[in-house]
Amino acid sequence: MTKTPDFTKVMQDMMASFPVDSSAMQNAFKTQAAMTEKLSKVALEAAEKSTEITAKWTKDTLAKLGDVSKAKTEPTEYTKSVTDFASAYAEMAAENMAAFAEVAKKVQMETVELMLAAGKDFSEDATAAVKKATTEVTTAAKKAAAAAAK
């Protein structure tokens, strides 16, 4: 009566009756790794395209500044040169901002597609795992009930 009961054997038997399938965890990890790879690809492509746009914009700006920095014979030519640069730069800015918007739009569309596909995959995996677990638990419960009835 003063001795504490040892439930170690009881717990071991109970845990053995409810097998754990580690393949579900492995499949979830593989699915997550594949999803991460796809999202990384989208992000890297967007970064590459953004870098290309920025480099082109900088190159074009420097070329236009080259025209502004040339020596002029008349003071009014400086005003015209700066005005032409400002006009050209505003046009370049609009074009490049539109290009950045296209990159962002593409990233958004690809990300949404990946998320929808992942949601469908996760849902199917979860349904399959729940069905399998239900079957295994039912079988284990029946075995335990049969063993207890003996």
PDB file of C-alpha atoms in Angstrom:
ATOM      1  CA  MET A   1       0.000   0.000   0.000  1.00  0.00           C
ATOM      2  CA  THR A   2       2.866   2.339   0.754  1.00  0.00           C
ATOM      3  CA  LYS A   3       4.609   1.372  -2.448  1.00  0.00           C
ATOM      4  CA  THR A   4       3.999   3.580  -5.515  1.00  0.00           C
ATOM      5  CA  PRO A   5       2.712   1.531  -8.447  1.00  0.00           C
ATOM      6  CA  ASP A   6       5.066   1.339 -11.439  1.00  0.00           C
ATOM      7  CA  PHE A   7       3.173   2.336 -14.559  1.00  0.00           C
ATOM      8  CA  THR A   8       6.205   2.003 -16.857  1.00  0.00           C
ATOM      9  CA  LYS A   9       5.131  -1.369 -18.263  1.00  0.00           C
ATOM     10  CA  VAL A  10       1.530  -0.195 -18.629  1.00  0.00           C
ATOM     11  CA  MET A  11       2.648   2.915 -20.558  1.00  0.00           C
ATOM     12  CA  GLN A  12       4.995   0.891 -22.771  1.00  0.00           C
ATOM     13  CA  ASP A  13       2.221  -1.555 -23.624  1.00  0.00           C
ATOM     14  CA  MET A  14      -0.218   1.268 -24.311  1.00  0.00           C
ATOM     15  CA  MET A  15       2.253   3.121 -26.589  1.00  0.00           C
ATOM     16  CA  ALA A  16       3.029  -0.116 -28.449  1.00  0.00           C
ATOM     17  CA  SER A  17      -0.696  -0.562 -29.098  1.00  0.00           C
ATOM     18  CA  PHE A  18      -0.860   2.788 -30.896  1.00  0.00           C
ATOM     19  CA  PRO A  19       1.824   2.684 -33.577  1.00  0.00           C
ATOM     20  CA  VAL A  20       3.144   5.979 -34.910  1.00  0.00           C
ATOM     21  CA  ASP A  21       3.761   6.275 -38.630  1.00  0.00           C
ATOM     22  CA  SER A  22       6.813   8.474 -39.188  1.00  0.00           C
ATOM     23  CA  SER A  23       6.264   8.426 -42.961  1.00  0.00           C
ATOM     24  CA  ALA A  24       3.594  11.106 -42.506  1.00  0.00           C
ATOM     25  CA  MET A  25       6.202  13.389 -40.947  1.00  0.00           C
ATOM     26  CA  GLN A  26       8.684  12.552 -43.706  1.00  0.00           C
ATOM     27  CA  ASN A  27       6.094  13.318 -46.377  1.00  0.00           C
ATOM     28  CA  ALA A  28       5.220  16.612 -44.689  1.00  0.00           C
ATOM     29  CA  PHE A  29       8.910  17.536 -44.569  1.00  0.00           C
ATOM     30  CA  LYS A  30       9.369  16.665 -48.241  1.00  0.00           C
ATOM     31  CA  THR A  31       6.297  18.688 -49.192  1.00  0.00           C
ATOM     32  CA  GLN A  32       7.525  21.664 -47.157  1.00  0.00           C
ATOM     33  CA  ALA A  33      11.010  21.437 -48.708  1.00  0.00           C
ATOM     34  CA  ALA A  34       9.534  21.349 -52.219  1.00  0.00           C
ATOM     35  CA  MET A  35       7.324  24.344 -51.424  1.00  0.00           C
ATOM     36  CA  THR A  36      10.279  26.290 -50.043  1.00  0.00           C
ATOM     37  CA  GLU A  37      12.306  25.491 -53.148  1.00  0.00           C
ATOM     38  CA  LYS A  38       9.554  26.769 -55.440  1.00  0.00           C
ATOM     39  CA  LEU A  39       9.042  29.961 -53.418  1.00  0.00           C
ATOM     40  CA  SER A  40      12.801  30.576 -53.358  1.00  0.00           C
ATOM     41  CA  LYS A  41      12.908  30.201 -57.128  1.00  0.00           C
ATOM     42  CA  VAL A  42      10.161  32.815 -57.516  1.00  0.00           C
ATOM     43  CA  ALA A  43      11.967  35.217 -55.168  1.00  0.00           C
ATOM     44  CA  LEU A  44      15.338  34.746 -56.871  1.00  0.00           C
ATOM     45  CA  GLU A  45      13.870  35.281 -60.332  1.00  0.00           C
ATOM     46  CA  ALA A  46      12.204  38.483 -59.117  1.00  0.00           C
ATOM     47  CA  ALA A  47      15.455  39.700 -57.562  1.00  0.00           C
ATOM     48  CA  GLU A  48      17.330  38.966 -60.787  1.00  0.00           C
ATOM     49  CA  LYS A  49      14.776  40.808 -62.916  1.00  0.00           C
ATOM     50  CA  SER A  50      14.691  43.764 -60.505  1.00  0.00           C
ATOM     51  CA  THR A  51      18.470  43.983 -60.619  1.00  0.00           C
ATOM     52  CA  GLU A  52      18.397  44.007 -64.419  1.00  0.00           C
ATOM     53  CA  ILE A  53      15.823  46.820 -64.423  1.00  0.00           C
ATOM     54  CA  THR A  54      17.838  48.836 -61.907  1.00  0.00           C
ATOM     55  CA  ALA A  55      21.086  48.366 -63.829  1.00  0.00           C
ATOM     56  CA  LYS A  56      19.469  49.427 -67.117  1.00  0.00           C
ATOM     57  CA  TRP A  57      17.856  52.448 -65.450  1.00  0.00           C
ATOM     58  CA  THR A  58      21.193  53.511 -63.958  1.00  0.00           C
ATOM     59  CA  LYS A  59      22.997  53.054 -67.269  1.00  0.00           C
ATOM     60  CA  ASP A  60      20.379  55.097 -69.139  1.00  0.00           C
ATOM     61  CA  THR A  61      20.482  57.834 -66.488  1.00  0.00           C
ATOM     62  CA  LEU A  62      24.256  58.069 -66.672  1.00  0.00           C
ATOM     63  CA  ALA A  63      24.106  58.296 -70.477  1.00  0.00           C
ATOM     64  CA  LYS A  64      21.593  61.164 -70.232  1.00  0.00           C
ATOM     65  CA  LEU A  65      23.735  62.896 -67.598  1.00  0.00           C
ATOM     66  CA  GLY A  66      26.648  62.686 -70.010  1.00  0.00           C
ATOM     67  CA  ASP A  67      24.705  64.923 -72.386  1.00  0.00           C
ATOM     68  CA  VAL A  68      23.948  67.382 -69.578  1.00  0.00           C
ATOM     69  CA  SER A  69      27.574  67.617 -68.487  1.00  0.00           C
ATOM     70  CA  LYS A  70      28.930  68.535 -71.934  1.00  0.00           C
ATOM     71  CA  ALA A  71      30.206  72.097 -72.317  1.00  0.00           C
ATOM     72  CA  LYS A  72      27.802  74.432 -74.110  1.00  0.00           C
ATOM     73  CA  THR A  73      28.452  77.684 -75.925  1.00  0.00           C
ATOM     74  CA  GLU A  74      25.232  79.424 -74.927  1.00  0.00           C
ATOM     75  CA  PRO A  75      23.742  79.657 -71.393  1.00  0.00           C
ATOM     76  CA  THR A  76      20.296  78.777 -72.758  1.00  0.00           C
ATOM     77  CA  GLU A  77      21.677  75.457 -73.991  1.00  0.00           C
ATOM     78  CA  TYR A  78      22.314  74.453 -70.346  1.00  0.00           C
ATOM     79  CA  THR A  79      18.695  75.157 -69.497  1.00  0.00           C
ATOM     80  CA  LYS A  80      17.511  73.169 -72.504  1.00  0.00           C
ATOM     81  CA  SER A  81      19.893  70.305 -71.626  1.00  0.00           C
ATOM     82  CA  VAL A  82      18.644  70.100 -68.037  1.00  0.00           C
ATOM     83  CA  THR A  83      15.018  70.337 -69.177  1.00  0.00           C
ATOM     84  CA  ASP A  84      15.582  67.555 -71.723  1.00  0.00           C
ATOM     85  CA  PHE A  85      17.238  65.425 -69.021  1.00  0.00           C
ATOM     86  CA  ALA A  86      14.363  65.996 -66.584  1.00  0.00           C
ATOM     87  CA  SER A  87      11.837  65.088 -69.264  1.00  0.00           C
ATOM     88  CA  ALA A  88      13.762  61.970 -70.304  1.00  0.00           C
ATOM     89  CA  TYR A  89      14.291  60.955 -66.677  1.00  0.00           C
ATOM     90  CA  ALA A  90      10.574  61.269 -65.911  1.00  0.00           C
ATOM     91  CA  GLU A  91       9.821  59.043 -68.902  1.00  0.00           C
ATOM     92  CA  MET A  92      12.467  56.514 -67.812  1.00  0.00           C
ATOM     93  CA  ALA A  93      11.085  56.543 -64.287  1.00  0.00           C
ATOM     94  CA  ALA A  94       7.575  55.778 -65.519  1.00  0.00           C
ATOM     95  CA  GLU A  95       8.822  52.942 -67.752  1.00  0.00           C
ATOM     96  CA  ASN A  96      10.958  51.411 -65.032  1.00  0.00           C
ATOM     97  CA  MET A  97       8.286  51.680 -62.363  1.00  0.00           C
ATOM     98  CA  ALA A  98       5.921  49.888 -64.746  1.00  0.00           C
ATOM     99  CA  ALA A  99       8.581  47.181 -65.210  1.00  0.00           C
ATOM    100  CA  PHE A 100       8.929  46.816 -61.421  1.00  0.00           C
ATOM    101  CA  ALA A 101       5.132  46.581 -61.152  1.00  0.00           C
ATOM    102  CA  GLU A 102       5.137  43.747 -63.715  1.00  0.00           C
ATOM    103  CA  VAL A 103       7.765  41.881 -61.699  1.00  0.00           C
ATOM    104  CA  ALA A 104       5.706  42.328 -58.517  1.00  0.00           C
ATOM    105  CA  LYS A 105       2.533  41.214 -60.306  1.00  0.00           C
ATOM    106  CA  LYS A 106       4.273  38.080 -61.606  1.00  0.00           C
ATOM    107  CA  VAL A 107       5.619  37.254 -58.141  1.00  0.00           C
ATOM    108  CA  GLN A 108       2.175  37.715 -56.634  1.00  0.00           C
ATOM    109  CA  MET A 109       0.485  35.489 -59.224  1.00  0.00           C
ATOM    110  CA  GLU A 110       3.097  32.724 -58.909  1.00  0.00           C
ATOM    111  CA  THR A 111       2.963  32.854 -55.113  1.00  0.00           C
ATOM    112  CA  VAL A 112      -0.824  32.578 -55.077  1.00  0.00           C
ATOM    113  CA  GLU A 113      -0.660  29.620 -57.486  1.00  0.00           C
ATOM    114  CA  LEU A 114       1.927  27.897 -55.280  1.00  0.00           C
ATOM    115  CA  MET A 115      -0.117  28.521 -52.138  1.00  0.00           C
ATOM    116  CA  LEU A 116      -3.273  27.137 -53.718  1.00  0.00           C
ATOM    117  CA  ALA A 117      -1.423  24.058 -54.954  1.00  0.00           C
ATOM    118  CA  ALA A 118       0.224  23.598 -51.546  1.00  0.00           C
ATOM    119  CA  GLY A 119      -3.109  23.960 -49.775  1.00  0.00           C
ATOM    120  CA  LYS A 120      -4.573  21.264 -51.977  1.00  0.00           C
ATOM    121  CA  ASP A 121      -1.551  18.985 -51.400  1.00  0.00           C
ATOM    122  CA  PHE A 122      -1.608  19.558 -47.621  1.00  0.00           C
ATOM    123  CA  SER A 123      -5.339  18.885 -47.522  1.00  0.00           C
ATOM    124  CA  GLU A 124      -4.953  15.619 -49.435  1.00  0.00           C
ATOM    125  CA  ASP A 125      -2.004  14.559 -47.252  1.00  0.00           C
ATOM    126  CA  ALA A 126      -3.889  15.402 -44.060  1.00  0.00           C
ATOM    127  CA  THR A 127      -6.982  13.503 -45.202  1.00  0.00           C
ATOM    128  CA  ALA A 128      -4.914  10.436 -46.059  1.00  0.00           C
ATOM    129  CA  ALA A 129      -3.038  10.614 -42.748  1.00  0.00           C
ATOM    130  CA  VAL A 130      -6.257  10.948 -40.731  1.00  0.00           C
ATOM    131  CA  LYS A 131      -7.851   8.009 -42.541  1.00  0.00           C
ATOM    132  CA  LYS A 132      -4.769   5.858 -41.958  1.00  0.00           C
ATOM    133  CA  ALA A 133      -4.521   6.888 -38.298  1.00  0.00           C
ATOM    134  CA  THR A 134      -8.219   6.197 -37.770  1.00  0.00           C
ATOM    135  CA  THR A 135      -7.846   2.716 -39.246  1.00  0.00           C
ATOM    136  CA  GLU A 136      -4.772   1.973 -37.130  1.00  0.00           C
ATOM    137  CA  VAL A 137      -6.332   3.286 -33.910  1.00  0.00           C
ATOM    138  CA  THR A 138      -9.520   1.320 -34.565  1.00  0.00           C
ATOM    139  CA  THR A 139      -7.495  -1.845 -35.167  1.00  0.00           C
ATOM    140  CA  ALA A 140      -5.398  -1.240 -32.035  1.00  0.00           C
ATOM    141  CA  ALA A 141      -8.510  -0.561 -29.950  1.00  0.00           C
ATOM    142  CA  LYS A 142     -10.101  -3.785 -31.174  1.00  0.00           C
ATOM    143  CA  LYS A 143      -6.937  -5.728 -30.306  1.00  0.00           C
ATOM    144  CA  ALA A 144      -6.799  -4.120 -26.863  1.00  0.00           C
ATOM    145  CA  ALA A 145     -10.471  -4.882 -26.265  1.00  0.00           C
ATOM    146  CA  ALA A 146      -9.978  -8.473 -27.388  1.00  0.00           C
ATOM    147  CA  ALA A 147      -6.935  -8.844 -25.149  1.00  0.00           C
ATOM    148  CA  ALA A 148      -8.824  -7.348 -22.181  1.00  0.00           C
ATOM    149  CA  ALA A 149     -11.745  -9.745 -22.758  1.00  0.00           C
ATOM    150  CA  LYS A 150      -9.486 -12.794 -22.408  1.00  0.00           C
TER     151      LYS A 150
END
